[in-house]
Structure formats: structure tokens, C-alpha cells
Short mmCIF file of C-alpha atoms and ligand atoms in Angstrom, two decimals:
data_model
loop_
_atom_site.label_atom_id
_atom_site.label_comp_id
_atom_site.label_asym_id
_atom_site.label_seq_id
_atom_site.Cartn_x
_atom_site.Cartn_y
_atom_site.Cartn_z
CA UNK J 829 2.05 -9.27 -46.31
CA UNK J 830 -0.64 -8.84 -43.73
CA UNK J 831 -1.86 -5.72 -43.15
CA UNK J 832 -1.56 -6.01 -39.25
CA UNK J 833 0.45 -2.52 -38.69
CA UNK J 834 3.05 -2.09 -36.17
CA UNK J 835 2.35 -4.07 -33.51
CA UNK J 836 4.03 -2.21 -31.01
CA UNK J 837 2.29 0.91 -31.96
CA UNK J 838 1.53 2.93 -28.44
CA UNK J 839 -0.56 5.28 -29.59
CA UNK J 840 0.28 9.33 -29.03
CA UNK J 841 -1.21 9.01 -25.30
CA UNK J 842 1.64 8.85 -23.33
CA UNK J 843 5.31 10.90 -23.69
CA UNK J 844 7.05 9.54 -20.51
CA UNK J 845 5.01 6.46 -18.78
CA UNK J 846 7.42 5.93 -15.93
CA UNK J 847 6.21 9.23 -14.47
CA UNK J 848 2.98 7.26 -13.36
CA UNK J 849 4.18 3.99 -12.66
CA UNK J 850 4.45 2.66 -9.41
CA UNK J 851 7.85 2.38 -8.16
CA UNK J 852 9.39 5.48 -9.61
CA UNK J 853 10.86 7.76 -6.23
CA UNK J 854 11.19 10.87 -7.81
CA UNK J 855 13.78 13.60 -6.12
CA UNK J 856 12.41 15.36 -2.81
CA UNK J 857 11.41 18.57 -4.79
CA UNK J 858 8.30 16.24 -6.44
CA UNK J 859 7.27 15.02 -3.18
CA UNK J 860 4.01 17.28 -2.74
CA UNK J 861 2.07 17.95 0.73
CA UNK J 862 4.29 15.65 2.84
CA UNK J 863 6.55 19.27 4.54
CA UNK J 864 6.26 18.77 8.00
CA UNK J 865 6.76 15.16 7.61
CA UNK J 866 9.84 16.02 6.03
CA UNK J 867 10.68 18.16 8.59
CA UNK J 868 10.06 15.73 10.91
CA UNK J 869 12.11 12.96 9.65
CA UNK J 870 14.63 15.66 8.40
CA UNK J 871 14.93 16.61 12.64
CA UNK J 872 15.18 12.87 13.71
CA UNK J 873 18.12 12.90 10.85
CA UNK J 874 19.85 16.35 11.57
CA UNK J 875 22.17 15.32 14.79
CA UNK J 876 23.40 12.47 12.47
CA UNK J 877 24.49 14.60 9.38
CA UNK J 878 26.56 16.40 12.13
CA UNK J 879 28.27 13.15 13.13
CA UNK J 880 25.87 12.37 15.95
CA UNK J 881 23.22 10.10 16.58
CA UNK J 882 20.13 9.72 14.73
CA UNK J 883 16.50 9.62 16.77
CA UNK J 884 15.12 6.96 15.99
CA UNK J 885 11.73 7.31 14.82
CA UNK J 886 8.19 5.33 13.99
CA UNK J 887 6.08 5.88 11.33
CA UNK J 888 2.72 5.31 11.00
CA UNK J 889 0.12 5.39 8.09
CA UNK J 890 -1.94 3.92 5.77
CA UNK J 891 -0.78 2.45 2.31
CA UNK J 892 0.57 5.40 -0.26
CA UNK J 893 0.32 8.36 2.46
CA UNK J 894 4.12 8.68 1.27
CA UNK J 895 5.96 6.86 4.10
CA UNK J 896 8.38 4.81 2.01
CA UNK J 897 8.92 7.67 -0.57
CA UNK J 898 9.48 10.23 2.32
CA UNK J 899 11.54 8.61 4.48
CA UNK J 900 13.58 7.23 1.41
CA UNK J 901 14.16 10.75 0.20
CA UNK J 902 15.41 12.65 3.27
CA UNK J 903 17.58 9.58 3.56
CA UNK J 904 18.90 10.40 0.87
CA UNK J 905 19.39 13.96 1.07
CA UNK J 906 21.29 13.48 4.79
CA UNK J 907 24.02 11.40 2.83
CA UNK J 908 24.49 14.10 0.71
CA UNK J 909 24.57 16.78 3.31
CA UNK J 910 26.35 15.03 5.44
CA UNK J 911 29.21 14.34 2.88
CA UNK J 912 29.62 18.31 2.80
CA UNK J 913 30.19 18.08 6.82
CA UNK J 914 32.84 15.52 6.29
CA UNK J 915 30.75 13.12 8.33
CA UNK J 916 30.48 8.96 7.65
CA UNK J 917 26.45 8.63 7.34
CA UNK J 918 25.51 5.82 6.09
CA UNK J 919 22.49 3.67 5.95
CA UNK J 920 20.65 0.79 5.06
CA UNK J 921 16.86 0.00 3.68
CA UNK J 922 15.17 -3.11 4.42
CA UNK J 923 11.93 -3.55 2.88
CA UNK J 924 10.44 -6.23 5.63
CA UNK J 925 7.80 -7.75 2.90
CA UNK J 926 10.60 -8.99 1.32
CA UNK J 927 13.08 -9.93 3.29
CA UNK J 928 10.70 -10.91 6.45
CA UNK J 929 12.63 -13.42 8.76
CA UNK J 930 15.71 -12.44 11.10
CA UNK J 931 18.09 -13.83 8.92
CA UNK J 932 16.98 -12.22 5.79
CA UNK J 933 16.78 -8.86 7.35
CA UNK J 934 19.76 -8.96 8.76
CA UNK J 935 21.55 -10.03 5.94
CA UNK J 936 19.86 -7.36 3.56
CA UNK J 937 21.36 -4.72 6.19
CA UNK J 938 24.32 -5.92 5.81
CA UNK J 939 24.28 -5.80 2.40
CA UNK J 940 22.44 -2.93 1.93
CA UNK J 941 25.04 -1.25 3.75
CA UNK J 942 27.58 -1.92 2.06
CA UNK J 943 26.49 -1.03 -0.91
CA UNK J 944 26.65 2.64 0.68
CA UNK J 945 30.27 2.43 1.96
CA UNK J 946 31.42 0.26 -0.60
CA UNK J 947 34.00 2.80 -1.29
CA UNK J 948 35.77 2.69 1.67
CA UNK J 949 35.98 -0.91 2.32
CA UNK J 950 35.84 -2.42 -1.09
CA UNK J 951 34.24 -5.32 -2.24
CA UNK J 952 33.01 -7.51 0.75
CA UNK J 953 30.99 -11.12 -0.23
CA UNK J 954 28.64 -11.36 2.00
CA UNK J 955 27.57 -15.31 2.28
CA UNK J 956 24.30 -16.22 0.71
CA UNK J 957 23.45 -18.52 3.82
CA UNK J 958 25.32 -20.76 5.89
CA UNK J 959 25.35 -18.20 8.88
CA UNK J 960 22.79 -17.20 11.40
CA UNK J 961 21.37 -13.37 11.68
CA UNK J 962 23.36 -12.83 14.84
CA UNK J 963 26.61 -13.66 11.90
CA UNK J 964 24.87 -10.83 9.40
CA UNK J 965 24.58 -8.53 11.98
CA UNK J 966 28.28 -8.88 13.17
CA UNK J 967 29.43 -8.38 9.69
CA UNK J 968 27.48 -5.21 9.23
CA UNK J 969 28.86 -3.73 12.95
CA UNK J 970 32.59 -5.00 11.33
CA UNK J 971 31.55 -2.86 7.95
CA UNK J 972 30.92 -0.13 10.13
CA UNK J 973 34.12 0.34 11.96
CA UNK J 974 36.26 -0.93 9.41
CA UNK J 975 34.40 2.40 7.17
CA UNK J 976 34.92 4.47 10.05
CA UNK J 977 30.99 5.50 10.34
CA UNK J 978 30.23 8.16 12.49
CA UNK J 979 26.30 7.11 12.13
CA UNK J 980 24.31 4.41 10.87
CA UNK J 981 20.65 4.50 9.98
CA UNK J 982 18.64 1.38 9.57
CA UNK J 983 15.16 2.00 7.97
CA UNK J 984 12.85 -0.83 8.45
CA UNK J 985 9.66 -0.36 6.35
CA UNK J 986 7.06 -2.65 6.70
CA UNK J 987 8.11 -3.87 10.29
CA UNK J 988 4.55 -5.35 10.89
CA UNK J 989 6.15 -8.12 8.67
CA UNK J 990 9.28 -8.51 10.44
CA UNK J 991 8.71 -12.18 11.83
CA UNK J 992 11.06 -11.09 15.35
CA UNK J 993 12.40 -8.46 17.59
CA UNK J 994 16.11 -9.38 17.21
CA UNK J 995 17.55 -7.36 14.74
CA UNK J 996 15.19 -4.67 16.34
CA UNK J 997 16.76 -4.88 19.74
CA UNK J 998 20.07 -5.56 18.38
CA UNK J 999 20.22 -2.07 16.59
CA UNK J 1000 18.97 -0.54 19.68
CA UNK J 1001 21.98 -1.89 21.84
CA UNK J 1002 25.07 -2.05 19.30
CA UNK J 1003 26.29 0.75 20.31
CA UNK J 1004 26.08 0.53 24.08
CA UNK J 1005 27.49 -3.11 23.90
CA UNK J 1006 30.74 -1.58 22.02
CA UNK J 1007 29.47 -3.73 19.56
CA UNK J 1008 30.08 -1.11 16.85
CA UNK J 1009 31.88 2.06 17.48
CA UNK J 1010 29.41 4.78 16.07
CA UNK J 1011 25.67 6.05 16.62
CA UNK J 1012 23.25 3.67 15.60
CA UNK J 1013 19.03 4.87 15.25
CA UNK J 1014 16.26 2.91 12.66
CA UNK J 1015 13.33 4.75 11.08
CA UNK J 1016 10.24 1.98 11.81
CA UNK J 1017 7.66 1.78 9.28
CA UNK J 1018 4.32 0.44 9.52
CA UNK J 1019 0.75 0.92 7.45
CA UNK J 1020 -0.97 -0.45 10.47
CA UNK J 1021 -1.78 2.06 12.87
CA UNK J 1022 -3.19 -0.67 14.91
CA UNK J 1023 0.79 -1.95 15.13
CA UNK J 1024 1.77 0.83 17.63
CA UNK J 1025 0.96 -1.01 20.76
CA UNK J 1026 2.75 -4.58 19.22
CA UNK J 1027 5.52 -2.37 18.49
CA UNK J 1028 5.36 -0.64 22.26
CA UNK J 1029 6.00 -4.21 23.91
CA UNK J 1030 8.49 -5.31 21.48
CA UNK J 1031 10.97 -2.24 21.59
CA UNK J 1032 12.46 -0.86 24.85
CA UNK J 1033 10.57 2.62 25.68
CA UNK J 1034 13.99 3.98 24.05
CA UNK J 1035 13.20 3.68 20.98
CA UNK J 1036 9.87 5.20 21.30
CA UNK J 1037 10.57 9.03 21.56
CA UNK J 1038 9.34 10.17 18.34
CA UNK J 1039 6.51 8.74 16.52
CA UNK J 1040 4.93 10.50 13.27
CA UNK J 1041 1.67 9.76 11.61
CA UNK J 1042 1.01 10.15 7.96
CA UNK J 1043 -2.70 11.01 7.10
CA UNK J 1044 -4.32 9.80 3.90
CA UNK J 1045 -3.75 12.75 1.46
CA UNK J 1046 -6.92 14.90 0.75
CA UNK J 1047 -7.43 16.26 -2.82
CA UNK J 1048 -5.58 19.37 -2.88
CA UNK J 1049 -2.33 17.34 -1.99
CA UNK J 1050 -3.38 14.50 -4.73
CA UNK J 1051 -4.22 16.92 -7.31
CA UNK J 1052 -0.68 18.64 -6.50
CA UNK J 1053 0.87 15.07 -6.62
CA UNK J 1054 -0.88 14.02 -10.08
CA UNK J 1055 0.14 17.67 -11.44
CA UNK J 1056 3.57 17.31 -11.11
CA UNK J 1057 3.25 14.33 -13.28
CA UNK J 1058 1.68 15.77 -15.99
CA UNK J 1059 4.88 15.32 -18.37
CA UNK J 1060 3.73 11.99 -18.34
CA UNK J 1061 1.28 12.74 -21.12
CA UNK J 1062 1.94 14.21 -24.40
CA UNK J 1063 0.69 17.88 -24.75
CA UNK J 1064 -2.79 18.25 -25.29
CA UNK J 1065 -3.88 15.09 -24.40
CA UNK J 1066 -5.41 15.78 -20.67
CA UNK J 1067 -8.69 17.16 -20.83
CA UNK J 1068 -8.48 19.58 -18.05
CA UNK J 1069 -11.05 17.85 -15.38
CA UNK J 1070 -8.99 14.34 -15.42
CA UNK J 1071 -6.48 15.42 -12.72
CA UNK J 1072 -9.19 17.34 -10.35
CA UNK J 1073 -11.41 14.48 -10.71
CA UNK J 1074 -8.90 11.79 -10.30
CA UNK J 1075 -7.71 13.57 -7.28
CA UNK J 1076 -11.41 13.80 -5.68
CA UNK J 1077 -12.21 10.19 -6.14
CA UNK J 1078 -9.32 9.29 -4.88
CA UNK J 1079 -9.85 11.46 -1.85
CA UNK J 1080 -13.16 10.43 -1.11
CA UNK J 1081 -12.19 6.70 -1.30
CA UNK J 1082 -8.41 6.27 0.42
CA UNK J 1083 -6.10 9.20 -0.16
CA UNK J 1084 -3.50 7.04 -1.58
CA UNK J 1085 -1.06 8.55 -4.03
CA UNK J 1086 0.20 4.83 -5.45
CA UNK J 1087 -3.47 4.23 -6.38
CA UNK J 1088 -4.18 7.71 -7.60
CA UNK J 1089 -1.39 7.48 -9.79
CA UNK J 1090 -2.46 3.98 -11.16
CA UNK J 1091 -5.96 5.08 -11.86
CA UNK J 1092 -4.62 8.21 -14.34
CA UNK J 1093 -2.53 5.50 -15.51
CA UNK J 1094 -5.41 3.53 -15.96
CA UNK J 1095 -7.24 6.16 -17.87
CA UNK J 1096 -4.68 7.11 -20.20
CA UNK J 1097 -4.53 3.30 -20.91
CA UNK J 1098 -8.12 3.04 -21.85
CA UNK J 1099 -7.79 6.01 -23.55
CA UNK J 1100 -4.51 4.37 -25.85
CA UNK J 1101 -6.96 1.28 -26.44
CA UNK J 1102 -9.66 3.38 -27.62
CA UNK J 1103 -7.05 5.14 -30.36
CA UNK J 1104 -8.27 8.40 -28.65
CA UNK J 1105 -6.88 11.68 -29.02
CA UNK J 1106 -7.91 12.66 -25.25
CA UNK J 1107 -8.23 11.11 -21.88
CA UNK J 1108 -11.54 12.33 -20.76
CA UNK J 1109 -13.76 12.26 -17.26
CA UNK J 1110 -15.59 9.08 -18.94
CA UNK J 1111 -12.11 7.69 -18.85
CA UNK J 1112 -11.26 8.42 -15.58
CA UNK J 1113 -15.11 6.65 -14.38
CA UNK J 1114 -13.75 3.60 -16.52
CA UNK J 1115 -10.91 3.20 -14.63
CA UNK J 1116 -12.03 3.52 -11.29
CA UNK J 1117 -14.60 0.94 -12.07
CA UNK J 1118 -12.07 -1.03 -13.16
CA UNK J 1119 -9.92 -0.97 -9.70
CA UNK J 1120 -13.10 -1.21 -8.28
CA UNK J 1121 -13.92 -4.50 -9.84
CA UNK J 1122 -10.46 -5.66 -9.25
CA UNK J 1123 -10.17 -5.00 -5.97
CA UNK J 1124 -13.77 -6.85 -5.14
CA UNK J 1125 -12.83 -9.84 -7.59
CA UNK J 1126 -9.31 -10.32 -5.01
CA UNK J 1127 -11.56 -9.79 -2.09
CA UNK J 1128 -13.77 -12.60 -3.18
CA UNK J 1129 -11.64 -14.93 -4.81
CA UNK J 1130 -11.07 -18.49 -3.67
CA UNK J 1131 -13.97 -18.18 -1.34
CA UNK J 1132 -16.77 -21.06 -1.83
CA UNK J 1133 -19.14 -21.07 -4.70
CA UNK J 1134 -22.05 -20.83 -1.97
CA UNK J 1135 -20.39 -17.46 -1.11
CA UNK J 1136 -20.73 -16.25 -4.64
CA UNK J 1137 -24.28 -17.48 -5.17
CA UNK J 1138 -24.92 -15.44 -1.85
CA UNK J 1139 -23.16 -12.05 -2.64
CA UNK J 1140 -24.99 -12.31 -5.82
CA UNK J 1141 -28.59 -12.40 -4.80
CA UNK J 1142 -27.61 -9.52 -2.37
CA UNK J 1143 -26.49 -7.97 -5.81
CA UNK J 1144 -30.17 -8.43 -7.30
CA UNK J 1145 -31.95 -7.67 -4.97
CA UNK J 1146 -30.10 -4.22 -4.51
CA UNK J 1147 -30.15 -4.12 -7.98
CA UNK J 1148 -34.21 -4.42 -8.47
CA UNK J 1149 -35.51 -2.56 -4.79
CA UNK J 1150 -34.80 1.01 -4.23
CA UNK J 1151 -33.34 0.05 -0.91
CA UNK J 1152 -30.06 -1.38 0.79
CA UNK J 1153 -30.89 -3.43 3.35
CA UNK J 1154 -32.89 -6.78 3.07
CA UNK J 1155 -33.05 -9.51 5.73
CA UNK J 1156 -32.20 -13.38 5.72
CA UNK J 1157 -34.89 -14.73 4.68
CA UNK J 1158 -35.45 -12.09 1.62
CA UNK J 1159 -31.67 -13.08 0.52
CA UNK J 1160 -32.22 -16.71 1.21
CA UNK J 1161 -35.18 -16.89 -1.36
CA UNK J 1162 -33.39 -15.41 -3.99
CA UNK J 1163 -30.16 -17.38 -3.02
CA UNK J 1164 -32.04 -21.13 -3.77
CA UNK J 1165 -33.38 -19.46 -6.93
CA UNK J 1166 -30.08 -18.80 -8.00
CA UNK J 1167 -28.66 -22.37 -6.62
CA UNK J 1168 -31.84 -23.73 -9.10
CA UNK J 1169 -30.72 -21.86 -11.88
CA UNK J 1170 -27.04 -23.59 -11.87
CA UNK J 1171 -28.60 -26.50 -10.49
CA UNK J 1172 -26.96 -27.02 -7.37
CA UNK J 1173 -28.57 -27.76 -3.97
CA UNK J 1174 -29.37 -24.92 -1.65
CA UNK J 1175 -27.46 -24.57 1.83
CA UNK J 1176 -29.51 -24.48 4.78
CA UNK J 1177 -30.95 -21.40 6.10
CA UNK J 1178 -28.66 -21.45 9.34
CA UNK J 1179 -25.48 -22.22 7.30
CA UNK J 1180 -26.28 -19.28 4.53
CA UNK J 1181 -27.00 -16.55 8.08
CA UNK J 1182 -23.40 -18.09 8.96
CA UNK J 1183 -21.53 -17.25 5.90
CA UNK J 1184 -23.38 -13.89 5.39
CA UNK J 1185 -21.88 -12.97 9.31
CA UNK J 1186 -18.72 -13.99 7.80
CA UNK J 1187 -19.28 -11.93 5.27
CA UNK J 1188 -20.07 -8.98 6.95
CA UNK J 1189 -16.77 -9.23 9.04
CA UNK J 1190 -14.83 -9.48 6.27
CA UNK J 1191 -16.13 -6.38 5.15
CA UNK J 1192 -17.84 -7.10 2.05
CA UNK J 1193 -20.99 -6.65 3.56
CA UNK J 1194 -22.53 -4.48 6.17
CA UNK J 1195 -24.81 -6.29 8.52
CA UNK J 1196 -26.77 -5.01 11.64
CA UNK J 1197 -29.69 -6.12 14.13
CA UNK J 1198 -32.77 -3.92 13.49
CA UNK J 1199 -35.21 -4.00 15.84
CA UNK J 1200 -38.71 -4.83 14.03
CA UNK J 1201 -42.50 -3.65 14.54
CA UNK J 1202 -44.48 -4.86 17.48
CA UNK J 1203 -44.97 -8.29 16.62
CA UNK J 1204 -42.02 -8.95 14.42
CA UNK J 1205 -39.12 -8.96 17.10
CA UNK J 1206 -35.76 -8.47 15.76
CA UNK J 1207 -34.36 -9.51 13.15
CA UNK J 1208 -30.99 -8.78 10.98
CA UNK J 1209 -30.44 -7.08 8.14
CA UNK J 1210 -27.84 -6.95 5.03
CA UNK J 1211 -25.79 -4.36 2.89
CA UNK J 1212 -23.65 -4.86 -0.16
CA UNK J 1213 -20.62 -2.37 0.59
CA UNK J 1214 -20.25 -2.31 -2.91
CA UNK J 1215 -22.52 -1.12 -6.31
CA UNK J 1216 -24.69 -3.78 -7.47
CA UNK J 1217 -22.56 -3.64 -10.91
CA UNK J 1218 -19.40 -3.61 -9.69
CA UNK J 1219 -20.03 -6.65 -7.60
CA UNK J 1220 -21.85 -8.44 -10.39
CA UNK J 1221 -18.83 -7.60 -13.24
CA UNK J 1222 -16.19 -9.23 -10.33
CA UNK J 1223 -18.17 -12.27 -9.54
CA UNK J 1224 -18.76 -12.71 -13.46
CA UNK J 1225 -14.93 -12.61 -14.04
CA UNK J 1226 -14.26 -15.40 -11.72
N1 ADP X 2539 3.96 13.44 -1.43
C1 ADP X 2539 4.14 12.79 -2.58
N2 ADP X 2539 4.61 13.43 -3.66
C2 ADP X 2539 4.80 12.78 -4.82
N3 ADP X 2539 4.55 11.48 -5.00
C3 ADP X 2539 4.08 10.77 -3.95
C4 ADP X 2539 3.87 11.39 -2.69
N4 ADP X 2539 3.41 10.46 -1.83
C5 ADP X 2539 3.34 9.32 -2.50
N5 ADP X 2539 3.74 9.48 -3.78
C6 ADP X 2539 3.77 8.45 -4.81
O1 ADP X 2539 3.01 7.34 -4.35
C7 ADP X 2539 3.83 6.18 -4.24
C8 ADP X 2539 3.50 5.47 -2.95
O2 ADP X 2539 4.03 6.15 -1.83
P1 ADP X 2539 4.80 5.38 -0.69
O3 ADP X 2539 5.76 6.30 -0.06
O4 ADP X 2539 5.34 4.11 -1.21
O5 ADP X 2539 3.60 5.08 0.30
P2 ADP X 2539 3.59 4.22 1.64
O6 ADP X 2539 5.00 3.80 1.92
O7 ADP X 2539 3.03 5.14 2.66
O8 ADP X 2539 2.68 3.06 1.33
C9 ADP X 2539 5.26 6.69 -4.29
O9 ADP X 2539 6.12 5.79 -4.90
C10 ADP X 2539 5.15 7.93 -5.11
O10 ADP X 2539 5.20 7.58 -6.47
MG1 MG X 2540 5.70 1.85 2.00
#
């Protein structure tokens, strides 16, 4: 007998851990902050609950500003109202990262929607390939006459990854083609704001009428969001500034709820390694460093070791001056000492100014022309985005 314990002891941390993982859609009355969004995809929705046709809509927003969640819950909540007016809404979700070609799209709408009106036109195989998107699509406008739908919602989240405009334009002109015999509107979703004016010349000016922006959420509406997961950890446990704190940090850095979440995750985890009673603030700090050095250790990954050595002397020499900034030629001295130390010869000045540009555009460094004194002309000048430390722990972890 060893004493080893139970290895699958968890600790007294955590009472229900699905609250904070990431891909749990919790019912409408959790989603925090997001009302007039709701609204606003709730009024796109309303003439379709009533048997008419949806607006379509576009959604804009950065990563975890509750586009997927939102959208995915008023969805929802139409079906069910619209069952009480005796009206056919039904509706299909097609997450574009995953199914990103024509063909896959269009054959996850068709599936997708049948899975909501399986009921009235039982079991339907729908072919795992063999058939072309325009095939999918007809299958899907079939499903929806054969179910008698009086409207049809398409959400397509992600769009940004959709690799065409068919299945785009094809939902836009079903019904006027007699194609299928009900009202037919999508809800587009994109986290690139910068997508709106792709989107504008690949959709006819239609389908444009309502657009809605979700802002990153600021720390009232994250502290609101974290609250009502609480349950998550046992009684007790919480010390009271983890949620307020979690919520500010998160604020100040993206105001995204997915990685808000994660990071109390992330503390309570920490704290379950320790064997601690608590999560604490210091627990919280862990854990943001943490994502911090993650994030910076994806950013930097499988570029060249040169790269490294480079982003590292910024490191020390940020590390030991109480400044930012520091020109070439100050990073390219202590960029061949470092090449010395693991014995590997030095790039050329030129090539080293190159890769730091690179760098900078990248955004993993900050670099700007500064004019110098008199004599010195002008000259340009580098900044880690980054803490010293975190950048040193994520280039030691490669
Ligand atoms: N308003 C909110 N209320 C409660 N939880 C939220 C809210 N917004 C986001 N979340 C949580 O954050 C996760 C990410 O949100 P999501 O809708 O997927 O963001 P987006 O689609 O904008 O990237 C959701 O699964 C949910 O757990
Ligand atoms: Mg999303």
C-alpha cells in the first residue's frame, strides 16, 4: 500500500465548475449588461415570432462582448414564444470557424435545421458529401416547406471565416426566387469590426438595414457577469476582493467575459493546487500572469531563434534601466552578448533593425522615430508592450 491518497481528490475549492467554464450558455436571465442588445436582436426577431419575416441583422464586436451567447439566447427564446403564437420559427446556427467552406456551411444549415423541425418531418439523412452546397441548400428550402415554416432564421457567427458569399446571397434571395415558401433573414456575426466594409460589398444593401455593435464590457457589467457565477465556488471560499478585482483587470485589459471567466477559473485552480482554503487577490495576480505569459508564449512561438535572442535583450535592458525606450544600437549590443552567451553568430545590424520593424507591427513591440539633439539626427527607438517578466517567463518556456 502506498500512501499516495485519492488521486482524484479536487480539493473543497470548487462546488459546480461548469459555471466558469467556457462553453456553458446559461438561460437569458444570467446574461448580465447585454439589455439593449437584447432588445435589439429581440426587435430584428419580433415580426418573425408573429409569422413574419425576420430583419436580418449584423453584429459586430470584439471576442467575449457576448455576441454568440446573445444572439444564441433570444434565438432561443423566439422559438419558444413563437410556439405560443402557433407560428413555424425555426432556425439554424452555423458556427463559420468550423464549418468554413460553402459546402460545409450549407450542409450544417441543413442539418442544423432539421434538428429544429425534426418533429414534423421526421428523420431526414442528410448525405455526408457527394453533393455540392447549391444540393445542401435545396434540401434545407425542401425541409422548410415540407415543415410548413412560416420563418427561417440562419445565424452565421463568425462570417469573417466564411470562405464565400453563396450561401450568403442565397438566403437573401430564397424567398423571392419561390425557392422556399416562407420568410427567410440571417443574424451575421463578426469580431472584426474592420469586416463591415468586406461585408458591405459582399451582401446586397438589403441585408444591411440593421447593424448592432457590442462594446467590450466595462467592470460593473464583468463584476455582474462573474457574480452570477458565484455558485461555482463552495461557500466561503471567495475572499470578497477576487470578483471586483477580476472584473477590473479584466476591464482595463479587453472587457471579455470568456477570459474573465477563465482567469477566476484560473485562480480557483491555483488556489486547489495550493490545498488552500481561499482564493485570494494573490491568486487572482497569479493567474493573470499566467494568461499573460500564455498569451505572449503563442504570440512568439515558431518565430526564429534570432527573434527570441532579440525580444530578450529588449527584456534586459527594460529590466536593468528605469526607462522604456532604447534604440538599435543599445539593443543590438546586448543582442550579440546574448548570441555569445549561447554561442551562436550575431545577425547583422540591418537584418536585427528588420526583424525588430517586424516586430513592432506585429505588435509585440512599440517602435517610433524620435527626433534626436542637434547633432544626433534621428534615430528610432524600441518598447516591449509587455513586463520585462512576463516576456522573460514565455520565452523561457519555449
Ligand atoms: N452578458 C453576459 N452574461 C453572462 N455571461 C456572459 C455574458 N457575455 C458573455 N458571457 C460569457 O462569456 C462567454 C463568451 O461570450 P460569447 O457570446 O461567446 O462572446 P463572443 O461571441 O462575442 O465572442 C459566454 O459563453 C458566456 O459564458
Ligand atoms: Mg462568438
Amino acid at each position: 500500500m502506498t500512501n499516495r491518497g485519492d488521486i482524484f481528490e479536487t480539493g473543497e475549492i470548487f462546488r459546480d465548475r461548469k459555471l466558469v467554464r467556457v462553453g456553458h450558455v446559461p438561460d437569458l436571465e444570467r446574461v448580465v449588461g447585454r439589455d439593449d442588445e437584447i432588445d435589439a436582436i429581440g426587435s430584428a426577431l419580433a415580426p418573425a415570432v408573429q409569422g413574419g419575416p425576420p430583419e436580418t441583422t449584423i453584429v459586430y464586436g470584439k471576442t467575449g462582448t457576448g455576441k454568440s451567447l446573445v444572439t444564441r439566447c433570444v434565438c432561443r427564446e423566439a422559438t419558444r414564444r413563437a410556439e405560443e403564437n402557433n407560428v413555424t420559427f425555426a432556425h439554424a446556427y452555423i458556427d463559420c470557424s468550423d464549418y468554413g467552406t460553402e459546402t460545409q456551411a450549407s450542409r450544417q444549415m441543413a442539418r442544423d435545421l432539421h434538428s429544429t423541425v425534426k418533429d414534423s418531418v421526421g428523420e431526414q439523412s442528410i448525405p455526408r458529401k457527394g453533393i455540392g452546397a447549391a444540393d445542401y441548400r435545396d434540401i434545407a428550402w425542401e425541409m422548410i416547406d415540407d415543415a410548413n415554416v412560416d420563418a427561417f432564421l440562419v445565424i452565421l457567427d463568425e462570417i469573417d471565416k466564411l470562405d464565400g458569399d453563396e450561401l450568403l446571397r442565397s438566403i437573401s434571395r430564397a424567398q423571392e426566387s419561390g425557392k422556399a415558401d416562407a420568410f427567410i433573414g440571417a443574424i451575421c456575426i463578426s469580431n472584426k469590426i474592420e469586416y463591415r466594409e468586406r461585408l458591405s460589398e459582399r451582401v446586397d444593401s438589403s441585408l444591411q438595414d440593421n447593424e448592432l455593435v457590442f462594446d467590450p464590457y466595462d467592470a460593473r457589467q464583468l463584476e455582474a457577469i462573474l457574480t452570477r457565477r458565484r455558485d461555482a465556488f463552495a461557500e466561503d471560499v471567495l475572499e470578497d476582493e477576487v470578483i471586483p478585482k477580476t472584473a477590473a483587470l479584466s476591464a482595463r485589459q479587453h472587457g471579455d467575459a470568456r477570459k474573465a471567466i477563465d482567469m477566476l477559473y484560473e485562480a480557483g485552480r491555483l488556489a486547489e493546487m495550493e490545498q488552500s482554503k481561499h482564493v485570494t487577490e494573490a491568486h487572482v495576480d497569479a493567474a493573470l500572469e499566467k494568461a499573460e505569459i500564455n498569451r505572449f508564449q503563442k504570440l512568439v512561438s515558431g518565430q526564429p531563434p534570432h527573434v527570441k535572442h532579440i525580444l530578450r535583450a529588449l527584456a534586459l535592458l527594460t529590466e536593468q534601466a528605469d526607462r522604456q525606450q532604447f534604440r538599435t544600437a543599445e539593443v543590438y549590443d546586448m543582442y550579440t552578448n546574448i548570441a555569445d552567451e549561447v554561442d551562436t553568430s550575431p545577425l547583422s545590424y540591418d537584418r536585427v533593425q528588420r526583424l525588430l520593424k517586424e516586430q513592432a507591427f506585429l505588435g509585440v513591440t512599440e517602435s517610433e522615430h524620435t527626433g534626436g539633439g542637434h547633432k544626433e539626427g534621428s534615430y528610432r527607438v524600441h518598447r516591449l508592450l509587455r513586463s520585462p517578466e512576463i516576456v522573460m517567463k514565455g520565452l523561457d518556456r519555449q
